[in-house]
Every structure is written in structure tokens, then in C-alpha cells.
Amino acid sequence: MALSKWRSILVLSLTLFTLLLVILAMAMNQWQHMRDGTNNGSVGIWRLCAGNSCYYLPYSDDLGAVRAMMFLGMFSMLSTIGFNVLSTYVYKDLVLFYIAAVVSPFMGGLFLMIAFAVYADDIKLTVNTAYGSSFALTVISWLLAWIITGLTAYEHIRNYFSAPTYPEERRGLLPERQDPQTQP
């Protein structure tokens, strides 16, 4: 039995959308907003912008950890696309790709959760600052990654247990088994 076409398209669409959100969160300088009367600014994970000028942030272990986790989350979501395509359309009988298609978005969500948790814990807000849209995009991406995990796990488990048991039956080489009680 093949995977539901609309569910696989839904999972791929959500994964692409999540990947786009992660890329936007990394690229924008909106992790924090600063407001102190006349001066407004924003801080990202790469630069600090105040007024009309932007400065690169010096390296720190905290920012390095956030950057690394964001990259790992992005690559995990990218691999989720590949594993979903392989397990849905190419290698339908290999359980390894089913497992990889479920584990990959879970790990991506875990990396994104670590990224925003480290940012929220180690890079403290002051009186005149607030979290920005890039921080919110990272939280939304984390939630979407774990929703994708649930959808993928549901679909693959449903497909795996509804398929014939033996590989020969899956390929159509043997007739499907019948229950001995229903045979004449």
C-alpha cells in the first residue's frame, strides 16, 4: 500500500516552509529589539544594527552555539526533504528510510530548540530590549519540525503495518496469505 499522496505532499510542503523559516531566522538581524528613547536597534546572531550602521558581533561561545545549532537544524530539515522523498517515492520497502524520515525532523527540532534556549538563557534581555521576529521564527520552526515528525511517523507506521508481511508479497511474487479460518 502506498503512502497517502496528499499527506506526503503536506509533509514536504511543511518541511520546505520550515526550512524557509530557519533560513530567514538566521539571515535577519531581529533576534532582539533595542529601544531607549531616541535610539532604536536590533541584534541578530551575526550583526548588531543601531541607527544607520551595522557592526559584526564578536565571537562568543554562546553565539557560536546558537549559530551551530541553527545550521544543524537547517541541515536536518534539508535532509528531511531527501529522506521523505526517498521513503515515499523511491525506496518504499526499506524501513531504514522510514526511520530516517522520522528521526531527521525530530533532530532538526531538537537543534532548533537548543538554539533558542541557549539564546534565551545566555544572552540576557535588558530593560529596553525584547525578543524579535527571528527568535519567534525559530520557535515556530521548532514546533513545525516536531509536527512534521508526528505526521511522518503516523504515515509511515500506518503504511508499514498495512503492507504485506513478506518482501515477496510486497513485490507481488507470491499470492497474499489468507486467514486459515476464512478458507473453504
PDB file of C-alpha atoms in Angstrom:
ATOM      1  CA  MET A   1       0.000   0.000   0.000  1.00  0.00           C
ATOM      2  CA  ALA A   2       1.450   3.347  -0.996  1.00  0.00           C
ATOM      3  CA  LEU A   3       1.642   6.332   1.253  1.00  0.00           C
ATOM      4  CA  SER A   4      -1.184   8.810   1.013  1.00  0.00           C
ATOM      5  CA  LYS A   5      -0.283  11.296  -1.702  1.00  0.00           C
ATOM      6  CA  TRP A   6      -1.842  14.318  -0.041  1.00  0.00           C
ATOM      7  CA  ARG A   7      -0.178  13.551   3.293  1.00  0.00           C
ATOM      8  CA  SER A   8       3.231  13.177   1.709  1.00  0.00           C
ATOM      9  CA  ILE A   9       2.731  16.457  -0.162  1.00  0.00           C
ATOM     10  CA  LEU A  10       1.622  18.090   3.113  1.00  0.00           C
ATOM     11  CA  VAL A  11       4.755  16.846   4.907  1.00  0.00           C
ATOM     12  CA  LEU A  12       7.034  18.015   2.095  1.00  0.00           C
ATOM     13  CA  SER A  13       5.315  21.411   1.975  1.00  0.00           C
ATOM     14  CA  LEU A  14       5.585  21.878   5.736  1.00  0.00           C
ATOM     15  CA  THR A  15       9.233  20.845   5.622  1.00  0.00           C
ATOM     16  CA  LEU A  16      10.028  23.350   2.869  1.00  0.00           C
ATOM     17  CA  PHE A  17       8.173  26.069   4.796  1.00  0.00           C
ATOM     18  CA  THR A  18      10.086  25.214   7.983  1.00  0.00           C
ATOM     19  CA  LEU A  19      13.389  25.279   6.102  1.00  0.00           C
ATOM     20  CA  LEU A  20      12.491  28.725   4.753  1.00  0.00           C
ATOM     21  CA  LEU A  21      11.681  29.968   8.276  1.00  0.00           C
ATOM     22  CA  VAL A  22      15.015  28.675   9.599  1.00  0.00           C
ATOM     23  CA  ILE A  23      16.938  30.386   6.797  1.00  0.00           C
ATOM     24  CA  LEU A  24      15.064  33.652   7.435  1.00  0.00           C
ATOM     25  CA  ALA A  25      15.704  33.450  11.181  1.00  0.00           C
ATOM     26  CA  MET A  26      19.425  33.003  10.553  1.00  0.00           C
ATOM     27  CA  ALA A  27      19.665  35.783   7.990  1.00  0.00           C
ATOM     28  CA  MET A  28      17.669  38.546   9.681  1.00  0.00           C
ATOM     29  CA  ASN A  29      19.045  40.761  12.433  1.00  0.00           C
ATOM     30  CA  GLN A  30      15.885  40.618  14.501  1.00  0.00           C
ATOM     31  CA  TRP A  31      16.665  38.324  17.429  1.00  0.00           C
ATOM     32  CA  GLN A  32      16.378  41.288  19.823  1.00  0.00           C
ATOM     33  CA  HIS A  33      14.984  44.812  19.521  1.00  0.00           C
ATOM     34  CA  MET A  34      16.515  47.668  21.483  1.00  0.00           C
ATOM     35  CA  ARG A  35      14.519  50.770  22.353  1.00  0.00           C
ATOM     36  CA  ASP A  36      15.869  53.515  24.546  1.00  0.00           C
ATOM     37  CA  GLY A  37      14.057  56.701  23.719  1.00  0.00           C
ATOM     38  CA  THR A  38      15.689  58.128  20.605  1.00  0.00           C
ATOM     39  CA  ASN A  39      17.872  55.169  19.602  1.00  0.00           C
ATOM     40  CA  ASN A  40      16.388  52.019  18.125  1.00  0.00           C
ATOM     41  CA  GLY A  41      18.343  48.984  17.054  1.00  0.00           C
ATOM     42  CA  SER A  42      18.288  45.284  16.530  1.00  0.00           C
ATOM     43  CA  VAL A  43      20.586  42.374  17.255  1.00  0.00           C
ATOM     44  CA  GLY A  44      20.921  39.199  15.243  1.00  0.00           C
ATOM     45  CA  ILE A  45      23.232  36.241  15.608  1.00  0.00           C
ATOM     46  CA  TRP A  46      25.691  37.835  13.165  1.00  0.00           C
ATOM     47  CA  ARG A  47      25.322  41.614  13.455  1.00  0.00           C
ATOM     48  CA  LEU A  48      24.182  44.474  15.664  1.00  0.00           C
ATOM     49  CA  CYS A  49      22.413  47.339  13.934  1.00  0.00           C
ATOM     50  CA  ALA A  50      21.858  50.672  15.654  1.00  0.00           C
ATOM     51  CA  GLY A  51      20.727  53.769  13.848  1.00  0.00           C
ATOM     52  CA  ASN A  52      22.050  53.679  10.302  1.00  0.00           C
ATOM     53  CA  SER A  53      25.081  51.485  10.909  1.00  0.00           C
ATOM     54  CA  CYS A  54      25.629  47.791  11.497  1.00  0.00           C
ATOM     55  CA  TYR A  55      28.533  46.048  13.213  1.00  0.00           C
ATOM     56  CA  TYR A  56      29.556  42.419  13.217  1.00  0.00           C
ATOM     57  CA  LEU A  57      29.241  40.809  16.624  1.00  0.00           C
ATOM     58  CA  PRO A  58      32.460  39.466  18.119  1.00  0.00           C
ATOM     59  CA  TYR A  59      32.605  35.718  18.560  1.00  0.00           C
ATOM     60  CA  SER A  60      31.410  34.321  21.852  1.00  0.00           C
ATOM     61  CA  ASP A  61      30.761  30.745  22.904  1.00  0.00           C
ATOM     62  CA  ASP A  62      27.064  31.451  23.360  1.00  0.00           C
ATOM     63  CA  LEU A  63      26.607  32.937  19.899  1.00  0.00           C
ATOM     64  CA  GLY A  64      28.762  30.169  18.426  1.00  0.00           C
ATOM     65  CA  ALA A  65      26.484  27.556  19.978  1.00  0.00           C
ATOM     66  CA  VAL A  66      23.349  29.308  18.665  1.00  0.00           C
ATOM     67  CA  ARG A  67      24.841  29.590  15.177  1.00  0.00           C
ATOM     68  CA  ALA A  68      25.949  25.943  15.161  1.00  0.00           C
ATOM     69  CA  MET A  69      22.560  24.668  16.339  1.00  0.00           C
ATOM     70  CA  MET A  70      20.775  26.790  13.739  1.00  0.00           C
ATOM     71  CA  PHE A  71      22.966  25.347  10.987  1.00  0.00           C
ATOM     72  CA  LEU A  72      22.416  21.802  12.258  1.00  0.00           C
ATOM     73  CA  GLY A  73      18.672  22.426  12.379  1.00  0.00           C
ATOM     74  CA  MET A  74      18.744  23.771   8.838  1.00  0.00           C
ATOM     75  CA  PHE A  75      20.697  20.771   7.517  1.00  0.00           C
ATOM     76  CA  SER A  76      18.404  18.367   9.375  1.00  0.00           C
ATOM     77  CA  MET A  77      15.349  19.929   7.750  1.00  0.00           C
ATOM     78  CA  LEU A  78      17.088  19.736   4.385  1.00  0.00           C
ATOM     79  CA  SER A  79      17.823  16.045   4.929  1.00  0.00           C
ATOM     80  CA  THR A  80      14.194  15.544   5.980  1.00  0.00           C
ATOM     81  CA  ILE A  81      13.145  16.507   2.472  1.00  0.00           C
ATOM     82  CA  GLY A  82      15.508  13.949   0.970  1.00  0.00           C
ATOM     83  CA  PHE A  83      14.521  11.150   3.338  1.00  0.00           C
ATOM     84  CA  ASN A  84      10.813  11.790   2.808  1.00  0.00           C
ATOM     85  CA  VAL A  85      11.199  11.704  -0.964  1.00  0.00           C
ATOM     86  CA  LEU A  86      13.296   8.520  -0.783  1.00  0.00           C
ATOM     87  CA  SER A  87      10.990   6.717   1.637  1.00  0.00           C
ATOM     88  CA  THR A  88       7.792   7.789  -0.110  1.00  0.00           C
ATOM     89  CA  TYR A  89       8.615   7.570  -3.797  1.00  0.00           C
ATOM     90  CA  VAL A  90      11.851   5.643  -4.364  1.00  0.00           C
ATOM     91  CA  TYR A  91      12.592   3.035  -1.679  1.00  0.00           C
ATOM     92  CA  LYS A  92       9.134   2.206  -0.348  1.00  0.00           C
ATOM     93  CA  ASP A  93      10.183  -1.151   1.129  1.00  0.00           C
ATOM     94  CA  LEU A  94      13.244  -0.083   3.114  1.00  0.00           C
ATOM     95  CA  VAL A  95      12.459   0.517   6.773  1.00  0.00           C
ATOM     96  CA  LEU A  96      15.754   2.374   7.199  1.00  0.00           C
ATOM     97  CA  PHE A  97      14.454   5.304   5.165  1.00  0.00           C
ATOM     98  CA  TYR A  98      11.195   5.292   7.157  1.00  0.00           C
ATOM     99  CA  ILE A  99      13.209   5.611  10.359  1.00  0.00           C
ATOM    100  CA  ALA A 100      15.469   8.309   8.897  1.00  0.00           C
ATOM    101  CA  ALA A 101      12.421  10.248   7.656  1.00  0.00           C
ATOM    102  CA  VAL A 102      11.059  10.306  11.226  1.00  0.00           C
ATOM    103  CA  VAL A 103      14.321  10.915  13.104  1.00  0.00           C
ATOM    104  CA  SER A 104      15.580  13.724  10.856  1.00  0.00           C
ATOM    105  CA  PRO A 105      12.828  16.304  11.597  1.00  0.00           C
ATOM    106  CA  PHE A 106      12.903  15.337  15.276  1.00  0.00           C
ATOM    107  CA  MET A 107      16.626  16.062  15.415  1.00  0.00           C
ATOM    108  CA  GLY A 108      16.105  19.293  13.460  1.00  0.00           C
ATOM    109  CA  GLY A 109      13.512  20.388  16.005  1.00  0.00           C
ATOM    110  CA  LEU A 110      15.832  19.432  18.844  1.00  0.00           C
ATOM    111  CA  PHE A 111      18.675  21.513  17.360  1.00  0.00           C
ATOM    112  CA  LEU A 112      16.353  24.499  16.887  1.00  0.00           C
ATOM    113  CA  MET A 113      15.061  24.171  20.447  1.00  0.00           C
ATOM    114  CA  ILE A 114      18.630  24.141  21.763  1.00  0.00           C
ATOM    115  CA  ALA A 115      19.415  27.232  19.659  1.00  0.00           C
ATOM    116  CA  PHE A 116      16.619  29.386  21.027  1.00  0.00           C
ATOM    117  CA  ALA A 117      17.035  28.015  24.556  1.00  0.00           C
ATOM    118  CA  VAL A 118      20.742  28.914  24.595  1.00  0.00           C
ATOM    119  CA  TYR A 119      19.944  32.344  23.172  1.00  0.00           C
ATOM    120  CA  ALA A 120      17.188  32.973  25.732  1.00  0.00           C
ATOM    121  CA  ASP A 121      19.271  31.712  28.654  1.00  0.00           C
ATOM    122  CA  ASP A 122      22.740  33.036  27.913  1.00  0.00           C
ATOM    123  CA  ILE A 123      22.067  36.263  26.057  1.00  0.00           C
ATOM    124  CA  LYS A 124      20.049  38.176  28.589  1.00  0.00           C
ATOM    125  CA  LEU A 125      17.479  40.819  27.819  1.00  0.00           C
ATOM    126  CA  THR A 126      17.950  44.181  29.448  1.00  0.00           C
ATOM    127  CA  VAL A 127      15.299  46.703  30.444  1.00  0.00           C
ATOM    128  CA  ASN A 128      14.926  48.257  26.985  1.00  0.00           C
ATOM    129  CA  THR A 129      15.081  45.096  24.841  1.00  0.00           C
ATOM    130  CA  ALA A 130      12.597  42.489  23.643  1.00  0.00           C
ATOM    131  CA  TYR A 131      12.838  39.320  21.606  1.00  0.00           C
ATOM    132  CA  GLY A 132      12.378  39.886  17.901  1.00  0.00           C
ATOM    133  CA  SER A 133      10.881  38.158  14.922  1.00  0.00           C
ATOM    134  CA  SER A 134      13.885  35.911  14.211  1.00  0.00           C
ATOM    135  CA  PHE A 135      13.598  34.458  17.697  1.00  0.00           C
ATOM    136  CA  ALA A 136       9.879  33.849  17.104  1.00  0.00           C
ATOM    137  CA  LEU A 137      10.604  32.230  13.714  1.00  0.00           C
ATOM    138  CA  THR A 138      12.992  29.829  15.421  1.00  0.00           C
ATOM    139  CA  VAL A 139      10.353  28.832  17.984  1.00  0.00           C
ATOM    140  CA  ILE A 140       7.758  28.343  15.232  1.00  0.00           C
ATOM    141  CA  SER A 141      10.255  26.283  13.216  1.00  0.00           C
ATOM    142  CA  TRP A 142      10.869  24.052  16.227  1.00  0.00           C
ATOM    143  CA  LEU A 143       7.137  23.426  16.647  1.00  0.00           C
ATOM    144  CA  LEU A 144       6.676  22.743  12.940  1.00  0.00           C
ATOM    145  CA  ALA A 145       9.611  20.312  12.911  1.00  0.00           C
ATOM    146  CA  TRP A 146       8.024  18.243  15.663  1.00  0.00           C
ATOM    147  CA  ILE A 147       4.620  18.379  13.949  1.00  0.00           C
ATOM    148  CA  ILE A 148       6.349  17.061  10.826  1.00  0.00           C
ATOM    149  CA  THR A 149       7.867  14.298  12.972  1.00  0.00           C
ATOM    150  CA  GLY A 150       4.421  13.262  14.183  1.00  0.00           C
ATOM    151  CA  LEU A 151       2.858  13.346  10.726  1.00  0.00           C
ATOM    152  CA  THR A 152       5.712  11.379   9.202  1.00  0.00           C
ATOM    153  CA  ALA A 153       5.716   8.794  11.982  1.00  0.00           C
ATOM    154  CA  TYR A 154       1.954   8.339  11.717  1.00  0.00           C
ATOM    155  CA  GLU A 155       2.013   7.922   7.964  1.00  0.00           C
ATOM    156  CA  HIS A 156       4.979   5.554   7.845  1.00  0.00           C
ATOM    157  CA  ILE A 157       3.775   3.388  10.740  1.00  0.00           C
ATOM    158  CA  ARG A 158       0.307   3.215   9.195  1.00  0.00           C
ATOM    159  CA  ASN A 159       1.786   2.252   5.841  1.00  0.00           C
ATOM    160  CA  TYR A 160       4.230  -0.275   7.275  1.00  0.00           C
ATOM    161  CA  PHE A 161       1.639  -2.221   9.251  1.00  0.00           C
ATOM    162  CA  SER A 162      -0.925  -2.213   6.461  1.00  0.00           C
ATOM    163  CA  ALA A 163       1.547  -3.597   3.891  1.00  0.00           C
ATOM    164  CA  PRO A 164       2.082  -7.347   3.284  1.00  0.00           C
ATOM    165  CA  THR A 165       4.468  -9.022   5.707  1.00  0.00           C
ATOM    166  CA  TYR A 166       6.947 -10.726   3.426  1.00  0.00           C
ATOM    167  CA  PRO A 167       9.066  -8.924   0.813  1.00  0.00           C
ATOM    168  CA  GLU A 168       7.966 -11.453  -1.807  1.00  0.00           C
ATOM    169  CA  GLU A 169       4.362 -10.476  -1.194  1.00  0.00           C
ATOM    170  CA  ARG A 170       5.263  -6.795  -1.466  1.00  0.00           C
ATOM    171  CA  ARG A 171       6.801  -7.357  -4.871  1.00  0.00           C
ATOM    172  CA  GLY A 172       3.840  -9.454  -5.993  1.00  0.00           C
ATOM    173  CA  LEU A 173       5.834 -12.673  -6.401  1.00  0.00           C
ATOM    174  CA  LEU A 174       3.643 -14.685  -4.044  1.00  0.00           C
ATOM    175  CA  PRO A 175      -0.094 -14.534  -3.543  1.00  0.00           C
ATOM    176  CA  GLU A 176      -1.134 -12.818  -0.338  1.00  0.00           C
ATOM    177  CA  ARG A 177      -1.670 -15.062   2.675  1.00  0.00           C
ATOM    178  CA  GLN A 178      -5.200 -15.849   3.725  1.00  0.00           C
ATOM    179  CA  ASP A 179      -6.534 -16.481   7.155  1.00  0.00           C
ATOM    180  CA  PRO A 180      -6.995 -20.264   7.650  1.00  0.00           C
ATOM    181  CA  GLN A 181     -10.422 -19.723   9.235  1.00  0.00           C
ATOM    182  CA  THR A 182     -11.788 -17.982   6.141  1.00  0.00           C
ATOM    183  CA  GLN A 183     -10.615 -20.620   3.675  1.00  0.00           C
ATOM    184  CA  PRO A 184     -13.283 -23.088   2.420  1.00  0.00           C
TER     185      PRO A 184
END
